CSV table of C-alpha atoms in Angstrom, one decimal:
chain,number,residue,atom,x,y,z
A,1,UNK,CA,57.4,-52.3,-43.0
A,2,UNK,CA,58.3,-50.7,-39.3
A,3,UNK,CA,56.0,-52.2,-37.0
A,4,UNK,CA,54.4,-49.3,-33.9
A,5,UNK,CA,53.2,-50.1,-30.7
A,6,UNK,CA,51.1,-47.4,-30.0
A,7,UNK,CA,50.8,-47.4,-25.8
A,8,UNK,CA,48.5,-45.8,-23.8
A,9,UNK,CA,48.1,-47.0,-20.3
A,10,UNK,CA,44.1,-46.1,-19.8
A,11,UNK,CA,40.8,-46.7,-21.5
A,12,UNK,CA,39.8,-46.7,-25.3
A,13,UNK,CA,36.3,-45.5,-25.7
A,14,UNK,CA,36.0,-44.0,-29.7
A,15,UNK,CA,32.9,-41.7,-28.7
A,16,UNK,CA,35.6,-39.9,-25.9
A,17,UNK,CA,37.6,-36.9,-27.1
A,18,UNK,CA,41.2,-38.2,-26.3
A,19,UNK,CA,40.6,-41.8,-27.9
A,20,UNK,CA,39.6,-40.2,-30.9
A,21,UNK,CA,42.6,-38.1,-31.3
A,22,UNK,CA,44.3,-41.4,-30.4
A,23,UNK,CA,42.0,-43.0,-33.5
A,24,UNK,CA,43.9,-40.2,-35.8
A,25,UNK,CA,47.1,-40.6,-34.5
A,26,UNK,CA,46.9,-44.3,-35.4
A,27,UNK,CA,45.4,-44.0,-38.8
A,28,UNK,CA,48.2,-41.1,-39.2
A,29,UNK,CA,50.8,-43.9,-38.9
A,30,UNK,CA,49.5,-46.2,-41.0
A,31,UNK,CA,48.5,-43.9,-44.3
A,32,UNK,CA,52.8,-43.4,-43.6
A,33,UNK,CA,53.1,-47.0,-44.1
A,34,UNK,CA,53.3,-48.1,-40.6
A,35,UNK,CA,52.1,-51.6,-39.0
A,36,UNK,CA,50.6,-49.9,-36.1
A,37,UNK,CA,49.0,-51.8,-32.9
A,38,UNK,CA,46.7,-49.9,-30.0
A,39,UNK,CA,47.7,-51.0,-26.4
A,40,UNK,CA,45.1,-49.9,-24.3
A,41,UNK,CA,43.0,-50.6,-20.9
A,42,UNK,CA,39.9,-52.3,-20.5
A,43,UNK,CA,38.2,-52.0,-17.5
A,44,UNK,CA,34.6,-52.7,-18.3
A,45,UNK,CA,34.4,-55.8,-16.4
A,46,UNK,CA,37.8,-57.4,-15.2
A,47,UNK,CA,41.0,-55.2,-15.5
A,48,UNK,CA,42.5,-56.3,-18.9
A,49,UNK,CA,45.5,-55.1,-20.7
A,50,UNK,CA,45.0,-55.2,-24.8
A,51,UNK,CA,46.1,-55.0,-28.0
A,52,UNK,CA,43.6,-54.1,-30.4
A,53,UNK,CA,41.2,-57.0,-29.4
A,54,UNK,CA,43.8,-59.3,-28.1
A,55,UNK,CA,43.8,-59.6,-24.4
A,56,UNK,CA,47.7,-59.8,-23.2
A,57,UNK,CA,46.8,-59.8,-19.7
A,58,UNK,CA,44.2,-60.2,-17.1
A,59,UNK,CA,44.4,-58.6,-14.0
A,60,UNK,CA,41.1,-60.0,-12.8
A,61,UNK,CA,39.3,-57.3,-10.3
A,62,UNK,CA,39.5,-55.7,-6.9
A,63,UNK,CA,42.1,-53.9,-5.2
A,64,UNK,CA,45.4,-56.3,-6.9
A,65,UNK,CA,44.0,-55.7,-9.9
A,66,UNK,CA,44.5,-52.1,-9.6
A,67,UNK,CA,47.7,-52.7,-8.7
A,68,UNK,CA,48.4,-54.8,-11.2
A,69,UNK,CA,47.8,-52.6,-14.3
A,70,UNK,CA,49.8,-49.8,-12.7
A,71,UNK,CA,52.9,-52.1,-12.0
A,72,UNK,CA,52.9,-54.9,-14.7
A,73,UNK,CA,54.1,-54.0,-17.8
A,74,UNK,CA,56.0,-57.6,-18.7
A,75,UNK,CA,53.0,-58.6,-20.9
A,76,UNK,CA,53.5,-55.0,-22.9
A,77,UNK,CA,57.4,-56.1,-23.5
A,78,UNK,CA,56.7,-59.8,-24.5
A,79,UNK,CA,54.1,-58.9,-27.1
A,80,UNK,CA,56.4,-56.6,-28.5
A,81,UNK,CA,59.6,-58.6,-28.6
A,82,UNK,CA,57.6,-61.8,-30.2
A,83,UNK,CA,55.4,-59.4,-32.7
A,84,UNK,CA,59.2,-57.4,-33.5
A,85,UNK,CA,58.0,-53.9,-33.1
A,86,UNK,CA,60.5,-51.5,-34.1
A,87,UNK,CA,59.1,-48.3,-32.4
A,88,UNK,CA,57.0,-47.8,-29.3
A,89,UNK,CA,54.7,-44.7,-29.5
A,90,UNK,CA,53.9,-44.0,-25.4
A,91,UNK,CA,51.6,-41.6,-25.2
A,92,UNK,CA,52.5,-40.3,-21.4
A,93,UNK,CA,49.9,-40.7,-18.2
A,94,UNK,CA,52.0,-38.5,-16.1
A,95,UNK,CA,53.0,-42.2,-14.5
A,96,UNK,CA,57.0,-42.4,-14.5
A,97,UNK,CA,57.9,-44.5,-11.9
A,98,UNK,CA,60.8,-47.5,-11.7
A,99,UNK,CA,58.5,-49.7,-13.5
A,100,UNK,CA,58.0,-47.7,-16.7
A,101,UNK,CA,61.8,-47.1,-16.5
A,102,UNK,CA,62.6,-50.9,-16.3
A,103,UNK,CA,59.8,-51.5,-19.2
A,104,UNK,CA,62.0,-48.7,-21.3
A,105,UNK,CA,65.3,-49.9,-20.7
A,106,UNK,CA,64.3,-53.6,-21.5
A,107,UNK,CA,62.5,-52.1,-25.1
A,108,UNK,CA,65.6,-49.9,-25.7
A,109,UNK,CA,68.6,-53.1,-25.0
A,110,UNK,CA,66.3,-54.9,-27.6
A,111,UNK,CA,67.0,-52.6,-30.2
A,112,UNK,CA,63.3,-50.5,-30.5
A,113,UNK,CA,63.1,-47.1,-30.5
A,114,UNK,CA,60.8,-45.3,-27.8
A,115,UNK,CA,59.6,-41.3,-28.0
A,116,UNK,CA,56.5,-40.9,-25.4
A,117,UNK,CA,54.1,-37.8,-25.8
A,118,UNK,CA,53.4,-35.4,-23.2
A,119,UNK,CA,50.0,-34.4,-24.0
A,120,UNK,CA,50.1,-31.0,-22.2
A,121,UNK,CA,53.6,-29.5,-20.6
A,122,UNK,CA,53.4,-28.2,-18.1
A,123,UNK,CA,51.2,-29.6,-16.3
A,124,UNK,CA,52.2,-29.5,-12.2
A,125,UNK,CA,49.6,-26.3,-11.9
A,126,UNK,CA,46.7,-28.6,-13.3
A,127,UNK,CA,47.0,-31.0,-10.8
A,128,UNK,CA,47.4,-28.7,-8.4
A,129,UNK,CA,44.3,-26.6,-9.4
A,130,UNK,CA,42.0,-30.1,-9.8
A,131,UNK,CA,43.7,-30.5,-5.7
A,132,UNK,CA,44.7,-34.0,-7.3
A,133,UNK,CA,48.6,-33.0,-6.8
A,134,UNK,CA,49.2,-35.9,-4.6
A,135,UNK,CA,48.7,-37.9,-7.9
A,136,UNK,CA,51.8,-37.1,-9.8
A,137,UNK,CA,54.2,-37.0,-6.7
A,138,UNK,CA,56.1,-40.4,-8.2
A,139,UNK,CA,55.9,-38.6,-11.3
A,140,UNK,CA,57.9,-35.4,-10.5
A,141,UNK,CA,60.5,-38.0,-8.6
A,142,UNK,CA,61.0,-40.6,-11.7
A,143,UNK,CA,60.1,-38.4,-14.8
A,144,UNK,CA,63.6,-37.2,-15.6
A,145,UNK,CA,64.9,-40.4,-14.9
A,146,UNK,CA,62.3,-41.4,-17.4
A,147,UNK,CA,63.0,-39.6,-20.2
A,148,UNK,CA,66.4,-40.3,-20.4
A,149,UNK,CA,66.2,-43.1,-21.4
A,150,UNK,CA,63.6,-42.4,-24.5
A,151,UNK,CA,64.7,-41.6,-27.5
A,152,UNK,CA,62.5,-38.1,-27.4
A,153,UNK,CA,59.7,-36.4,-26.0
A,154,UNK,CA,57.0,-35.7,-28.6
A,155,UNK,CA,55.6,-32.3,-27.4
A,156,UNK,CA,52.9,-29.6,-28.6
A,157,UNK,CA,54.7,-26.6,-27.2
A,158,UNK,CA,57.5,-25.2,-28.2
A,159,UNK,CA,60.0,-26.5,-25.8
A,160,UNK,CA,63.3,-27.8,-27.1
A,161,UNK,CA,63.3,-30.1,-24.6
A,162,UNK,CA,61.9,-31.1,-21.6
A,163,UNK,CA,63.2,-33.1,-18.4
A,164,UNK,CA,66.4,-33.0,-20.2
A,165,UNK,CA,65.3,-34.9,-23.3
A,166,UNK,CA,65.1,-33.5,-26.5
A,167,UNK,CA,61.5,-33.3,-28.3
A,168,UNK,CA,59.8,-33.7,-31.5
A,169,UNK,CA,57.6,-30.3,-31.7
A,170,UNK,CA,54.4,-30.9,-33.6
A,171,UNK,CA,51.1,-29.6,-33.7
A,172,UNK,CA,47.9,-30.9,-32.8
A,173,UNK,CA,46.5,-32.2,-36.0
A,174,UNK,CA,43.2,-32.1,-37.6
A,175,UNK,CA,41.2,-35.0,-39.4
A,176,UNK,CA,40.0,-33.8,-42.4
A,177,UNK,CA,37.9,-36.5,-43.5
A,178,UNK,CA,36.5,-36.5,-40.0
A,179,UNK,CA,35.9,-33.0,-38.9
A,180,UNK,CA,32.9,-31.0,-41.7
A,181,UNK,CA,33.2,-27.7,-42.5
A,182,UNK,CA,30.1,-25.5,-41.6
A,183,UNK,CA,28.1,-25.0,-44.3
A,184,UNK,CA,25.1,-23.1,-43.5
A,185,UNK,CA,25.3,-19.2,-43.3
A,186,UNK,CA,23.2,-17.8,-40.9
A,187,UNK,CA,21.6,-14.6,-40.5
A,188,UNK,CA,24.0,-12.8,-38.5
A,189,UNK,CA,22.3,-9.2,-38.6
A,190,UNK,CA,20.8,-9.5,-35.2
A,191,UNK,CA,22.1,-12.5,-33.0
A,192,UNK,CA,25.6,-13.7,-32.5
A,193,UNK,CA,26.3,-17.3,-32.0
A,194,UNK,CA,29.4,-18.3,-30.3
A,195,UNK,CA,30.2,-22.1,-29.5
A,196,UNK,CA,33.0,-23.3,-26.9
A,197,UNK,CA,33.6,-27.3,-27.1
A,198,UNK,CA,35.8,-28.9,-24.7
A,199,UNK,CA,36.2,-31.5,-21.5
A,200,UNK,CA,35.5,-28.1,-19.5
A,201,UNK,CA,38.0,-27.1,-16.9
A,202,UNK,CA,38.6,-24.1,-15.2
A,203,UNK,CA,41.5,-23.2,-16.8
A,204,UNK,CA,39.0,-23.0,-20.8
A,205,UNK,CA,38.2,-20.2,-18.9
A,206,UNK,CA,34.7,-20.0,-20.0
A,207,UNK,CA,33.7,-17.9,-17.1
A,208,UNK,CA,35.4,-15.0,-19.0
A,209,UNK,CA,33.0,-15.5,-21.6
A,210,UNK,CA,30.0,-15.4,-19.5
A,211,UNK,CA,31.2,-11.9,-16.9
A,212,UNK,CA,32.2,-10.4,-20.6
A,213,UNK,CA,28.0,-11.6,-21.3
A,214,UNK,CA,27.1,-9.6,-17.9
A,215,UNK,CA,28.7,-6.4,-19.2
A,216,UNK,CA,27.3,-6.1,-22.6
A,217,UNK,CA,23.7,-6.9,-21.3
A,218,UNK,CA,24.0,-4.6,-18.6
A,219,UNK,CA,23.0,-1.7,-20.8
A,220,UNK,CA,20.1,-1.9,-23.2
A,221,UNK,CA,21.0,-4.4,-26.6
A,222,UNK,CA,19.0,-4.8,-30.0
A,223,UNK,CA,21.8,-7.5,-31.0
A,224,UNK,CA,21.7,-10.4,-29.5
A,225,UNK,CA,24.9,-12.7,-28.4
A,226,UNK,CA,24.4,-16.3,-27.2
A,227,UNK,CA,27.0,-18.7,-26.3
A,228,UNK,CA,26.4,-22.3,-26.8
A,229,UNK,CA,28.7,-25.1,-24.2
A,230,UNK,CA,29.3,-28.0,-25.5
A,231,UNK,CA,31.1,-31.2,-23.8
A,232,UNK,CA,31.0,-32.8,-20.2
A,233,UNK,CA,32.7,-30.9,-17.5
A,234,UNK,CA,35.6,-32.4,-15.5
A,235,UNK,CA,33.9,-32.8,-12.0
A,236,UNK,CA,30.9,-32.6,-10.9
A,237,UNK,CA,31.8,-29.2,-8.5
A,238,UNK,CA,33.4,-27.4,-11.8
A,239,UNK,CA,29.9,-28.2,-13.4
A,240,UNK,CA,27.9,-26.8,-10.1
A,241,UNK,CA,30.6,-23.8,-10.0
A,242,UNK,CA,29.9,-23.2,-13.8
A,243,UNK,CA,26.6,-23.6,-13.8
A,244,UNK,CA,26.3,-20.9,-10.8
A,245,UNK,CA,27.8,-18.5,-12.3
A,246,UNK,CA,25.0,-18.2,-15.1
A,247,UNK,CA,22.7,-18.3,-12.3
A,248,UNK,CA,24.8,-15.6,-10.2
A,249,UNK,CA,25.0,-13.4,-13.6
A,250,UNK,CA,21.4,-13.6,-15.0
A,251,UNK,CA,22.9,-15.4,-18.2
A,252,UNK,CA,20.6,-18.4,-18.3
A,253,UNK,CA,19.0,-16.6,-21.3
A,254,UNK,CA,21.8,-16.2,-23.0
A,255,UNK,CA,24.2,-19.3,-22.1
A,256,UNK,CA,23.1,-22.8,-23.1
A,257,UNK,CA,25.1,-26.0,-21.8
A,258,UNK,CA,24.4,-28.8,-24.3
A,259,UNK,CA,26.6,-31.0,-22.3
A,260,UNK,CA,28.3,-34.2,-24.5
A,261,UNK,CA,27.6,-33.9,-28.1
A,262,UNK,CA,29.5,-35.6,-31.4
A,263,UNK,CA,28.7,-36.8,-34.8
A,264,UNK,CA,26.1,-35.1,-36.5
A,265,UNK,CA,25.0,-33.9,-33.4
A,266,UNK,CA,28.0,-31.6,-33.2
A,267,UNK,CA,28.2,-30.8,-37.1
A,268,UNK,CA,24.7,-29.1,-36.4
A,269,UNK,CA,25.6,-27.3,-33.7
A,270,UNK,CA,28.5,-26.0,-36.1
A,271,UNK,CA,26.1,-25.3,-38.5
A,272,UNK,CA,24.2,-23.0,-35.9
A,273,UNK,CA,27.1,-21.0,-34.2
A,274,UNK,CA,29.6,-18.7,-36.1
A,275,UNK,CA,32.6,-18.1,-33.5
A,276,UNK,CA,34.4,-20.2,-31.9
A,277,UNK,CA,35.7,-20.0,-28.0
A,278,UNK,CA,39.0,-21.3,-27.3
A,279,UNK,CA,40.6,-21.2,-23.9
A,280,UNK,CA,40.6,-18.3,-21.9
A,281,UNK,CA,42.4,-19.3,-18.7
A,282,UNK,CA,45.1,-21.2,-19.6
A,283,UNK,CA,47.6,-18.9,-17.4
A,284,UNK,CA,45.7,-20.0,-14.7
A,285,UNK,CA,47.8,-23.5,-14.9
A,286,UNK,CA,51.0,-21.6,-16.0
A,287,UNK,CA,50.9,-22.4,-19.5
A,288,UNK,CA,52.0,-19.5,-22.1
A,289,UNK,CA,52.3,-21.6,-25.4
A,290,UNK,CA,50.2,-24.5,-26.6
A,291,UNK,CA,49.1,-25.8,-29.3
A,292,UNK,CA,44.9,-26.9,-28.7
A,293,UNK,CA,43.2,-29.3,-30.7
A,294,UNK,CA,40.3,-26.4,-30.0
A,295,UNK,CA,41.9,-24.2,-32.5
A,296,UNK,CA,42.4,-26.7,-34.9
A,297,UNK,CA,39.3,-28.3,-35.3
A,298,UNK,CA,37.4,-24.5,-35.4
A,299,UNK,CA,39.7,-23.5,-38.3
A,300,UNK,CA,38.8,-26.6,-39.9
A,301,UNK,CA,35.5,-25.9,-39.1
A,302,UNK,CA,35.8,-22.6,-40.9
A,303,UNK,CA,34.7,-20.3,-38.2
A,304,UNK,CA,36.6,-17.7,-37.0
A,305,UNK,CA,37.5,-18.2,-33.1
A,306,UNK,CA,39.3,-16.2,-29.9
A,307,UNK,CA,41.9,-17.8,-27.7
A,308,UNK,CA,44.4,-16.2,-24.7
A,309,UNK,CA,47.6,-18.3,-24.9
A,310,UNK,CA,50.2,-18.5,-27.3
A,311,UNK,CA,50.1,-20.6,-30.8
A,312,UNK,CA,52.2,-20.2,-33.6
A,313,UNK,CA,50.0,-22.0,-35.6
A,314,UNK,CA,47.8,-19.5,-35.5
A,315,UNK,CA,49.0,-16.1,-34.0
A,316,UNK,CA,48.6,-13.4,-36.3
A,317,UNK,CA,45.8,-15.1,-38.4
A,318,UNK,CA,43.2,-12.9,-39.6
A,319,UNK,CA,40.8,-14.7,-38.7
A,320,UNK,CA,41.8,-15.2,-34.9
A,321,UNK,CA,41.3,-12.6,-32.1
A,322,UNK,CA,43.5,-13.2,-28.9
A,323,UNK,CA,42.4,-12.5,-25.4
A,324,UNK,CA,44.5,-11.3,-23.0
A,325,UNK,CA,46.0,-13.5,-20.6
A,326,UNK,CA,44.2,-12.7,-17.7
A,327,UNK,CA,40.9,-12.8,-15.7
A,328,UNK,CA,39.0,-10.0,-17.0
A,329,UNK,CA,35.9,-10.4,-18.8
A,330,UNK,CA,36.0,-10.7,-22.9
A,331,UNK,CA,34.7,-7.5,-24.7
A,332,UNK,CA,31.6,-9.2,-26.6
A,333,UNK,CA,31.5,-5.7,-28.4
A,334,UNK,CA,35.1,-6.4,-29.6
A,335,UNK,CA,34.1,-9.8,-30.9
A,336,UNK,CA,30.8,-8.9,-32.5
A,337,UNK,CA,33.0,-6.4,-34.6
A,338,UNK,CA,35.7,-8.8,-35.3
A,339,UNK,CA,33.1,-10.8,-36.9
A,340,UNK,CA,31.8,-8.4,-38.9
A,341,UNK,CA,34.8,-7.0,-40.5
A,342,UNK,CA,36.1,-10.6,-41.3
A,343,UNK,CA,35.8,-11.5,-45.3
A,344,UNK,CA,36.9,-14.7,-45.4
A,345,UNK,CA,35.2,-17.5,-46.0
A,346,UNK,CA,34.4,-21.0,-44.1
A,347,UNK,CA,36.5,-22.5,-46.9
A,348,UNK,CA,39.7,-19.8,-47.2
A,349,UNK,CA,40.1,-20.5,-43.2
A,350,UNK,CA,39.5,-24.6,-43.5
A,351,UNK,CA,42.0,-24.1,-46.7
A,352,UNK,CA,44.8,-22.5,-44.3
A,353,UNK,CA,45.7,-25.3,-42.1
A,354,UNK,CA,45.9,-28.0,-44.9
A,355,UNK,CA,49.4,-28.7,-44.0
A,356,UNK,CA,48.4,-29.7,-39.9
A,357,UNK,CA,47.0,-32.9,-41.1
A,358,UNK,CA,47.4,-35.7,-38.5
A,359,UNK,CA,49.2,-37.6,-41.5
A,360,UNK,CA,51.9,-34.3,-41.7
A,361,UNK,CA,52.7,-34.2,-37.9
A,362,UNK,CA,53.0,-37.9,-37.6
A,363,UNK,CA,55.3,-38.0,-40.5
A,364,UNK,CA,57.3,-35.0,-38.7
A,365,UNK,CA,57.7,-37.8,-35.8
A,366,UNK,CA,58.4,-40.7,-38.1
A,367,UNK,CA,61.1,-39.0,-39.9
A,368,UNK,CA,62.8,-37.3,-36.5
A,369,UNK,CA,62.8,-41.7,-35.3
A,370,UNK,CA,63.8,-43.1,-38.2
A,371,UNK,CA,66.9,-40.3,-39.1
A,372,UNK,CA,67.9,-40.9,-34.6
């Protein structure tokens, strides 16, 4: 059995969006038949670098500490020389520097394989939106030094490579036995309920959502259109900037933030809302093709759901309506009509991403190592 080290170089918290996709990633593996291993962060006292619970380093607290966990990566190498992993899963914190390098080159002389995923690519214009640019300035120096020497890039765009090293092009997958299909059908004869979930950021684009809100109200409507946001937003000046323009637009009637919810929680809230909001501003950090977990989990959700970038996985679907790539507001009239002329059920659209099951995209990865 192939033993995985699956690295991450932050925090693990299961309740937080990213660690759970990290959860199904892991899980992924091991229904392939992988020995799989989580090294992860925790910082909830001392600074401590572990693997599952083992601790395989301290790095104590205060400023050394923080230098510690961004420059030591010995401990990573030892644990996986004595426990003979075979492949080292890196899932990328935009942190290429000569000390990830070094950490590579020692895994690869010793005969492992190493692919790292790049969650989002590309991602300069994201920093550079958030104003954290000065953040990823080692980055953009080491990162093609990096990735040559990996074995690939696991990416969910379409890019056949990237820094100059090939990829393994997956989608984001879903986890079926995680994520319920809505199951109550509402009365939709009146009211409208749309539902976006997401860390928010400017570039979800929600904003789009809430202008498009200003121009249907601003002439007299029997049907009514809510839109329900759900998750914690990035910063706390992206909340304030959110939150005023509801205030600037009249739309506290009609726009209700719900903030972090999960767990049955969340199913409700499903259960409430019949189409979903994807993001809208995506070509605000440059990016033309991606493949969200968004759309994902609101196909397996079994709504029907609007999105502005490119996704092969679901382009052309009947039960998606695409945005266009820009800043104007969305035409509520055009979705209330999409909605109404869709005939598919919460089931036919859950039924029609079967094969982007987390097990399916990690066994695209497995094989793509294993054949290298």
């Amino acid at each position: 059995m192939k033993k995985i080290l699956f690295l991450i170089f932050h925090g693990f918290d299961p309740s937080n969006g990213i660690s759970k996709k990290i959860s199904y990633q892991v899980d992924a593996f091991k229904a392939c038949g992988m020995d799989v291993q989580l090294c992860y962060m925790d910082e909830t006292n001392e600074k401590k670098r572990m693997v599952d619970h083992s601790i395989i380093a301290n790095y104590g607290k205060g400023l050394l500490s923080k230098i510690k966990k961004r420059i030591e990566f010995d401990s990573i190498f030892d644990y996986a020389i004595r426990n003979n992993i075979g492949i080292v899963y890196i899932r990328s914190n935009h942190n290429a520097n000569p000390f990830t390098i070094r950490m590579v080159k020692r895994m690869k002389r010793s005969g492992m394989k190493v692919v790292m995923e790049i969650p989002t690519y590309p991602y300069d214009l994201e920093y550079k939106v958030q104003g954290i640019n000065n953040q990823i300035f080692q980055d953009r120096i080491f990162r093609h030094c990096l990735a040559k020497q990996l074995d690939a890039i696991v990416t969910f765009s379409d890019y056949k490579s990237i820094f100059g090293q090939k990829t393994i092009r997956i989608s984001n997958g879903i986890a079926f036995n995680i994520i319920k299909m809505k199951t109550v059908t509402n009365d939709t004869s009146k009211e409208l309920n749309l539902i976006g979930v997401a860390e928010i950021h400017k570039w979800h684009g929600f904003d789009r959502v809430i202008s498009g809100l200003k121009k249907y109200y601003s002439t007299p409507r029997h049907y009514n259109v809510k839109f329900h946001v759900v998750g914690y937003f990035f910063s706390a000046g992206e909340e304030a900037d959110f939150k005023n323009i509801i205030t600037k637009n009249s739309m506290e009637e009609h726009v209700i933030i719900h903030g972090k919810k999960h767990g049955e929680e969340l199913d409700k809230l499903f259960n409430v809302c019949d189409f979903g909001i994807g993001s809208l501003g995506r070509h605000r950090v440059g990016i033309e093709k991606i493949k969200t977990l968004k759309n994902r989990e609101y196909a397996a959700r079994g709504i029907p759901f609007i999105y502005s970038e490119t996704d092969s996985d679901f382009d052309g679907r009947p039960y998606v309506l695409k945005a266009p790539a820009n800043d104007t507001p969305i035409d509520i009239d055009q979705i209330i009509s999409f909605y109404k002329q869709l005939k598919m059920s919460p089931q036919e659209i859950r039924d029609s991403i079967k094969d982007l099951s987390w097990d399916h995209q990690m066994k695209i990865v497995l094989n793509n190592i294993l054949k290298s």
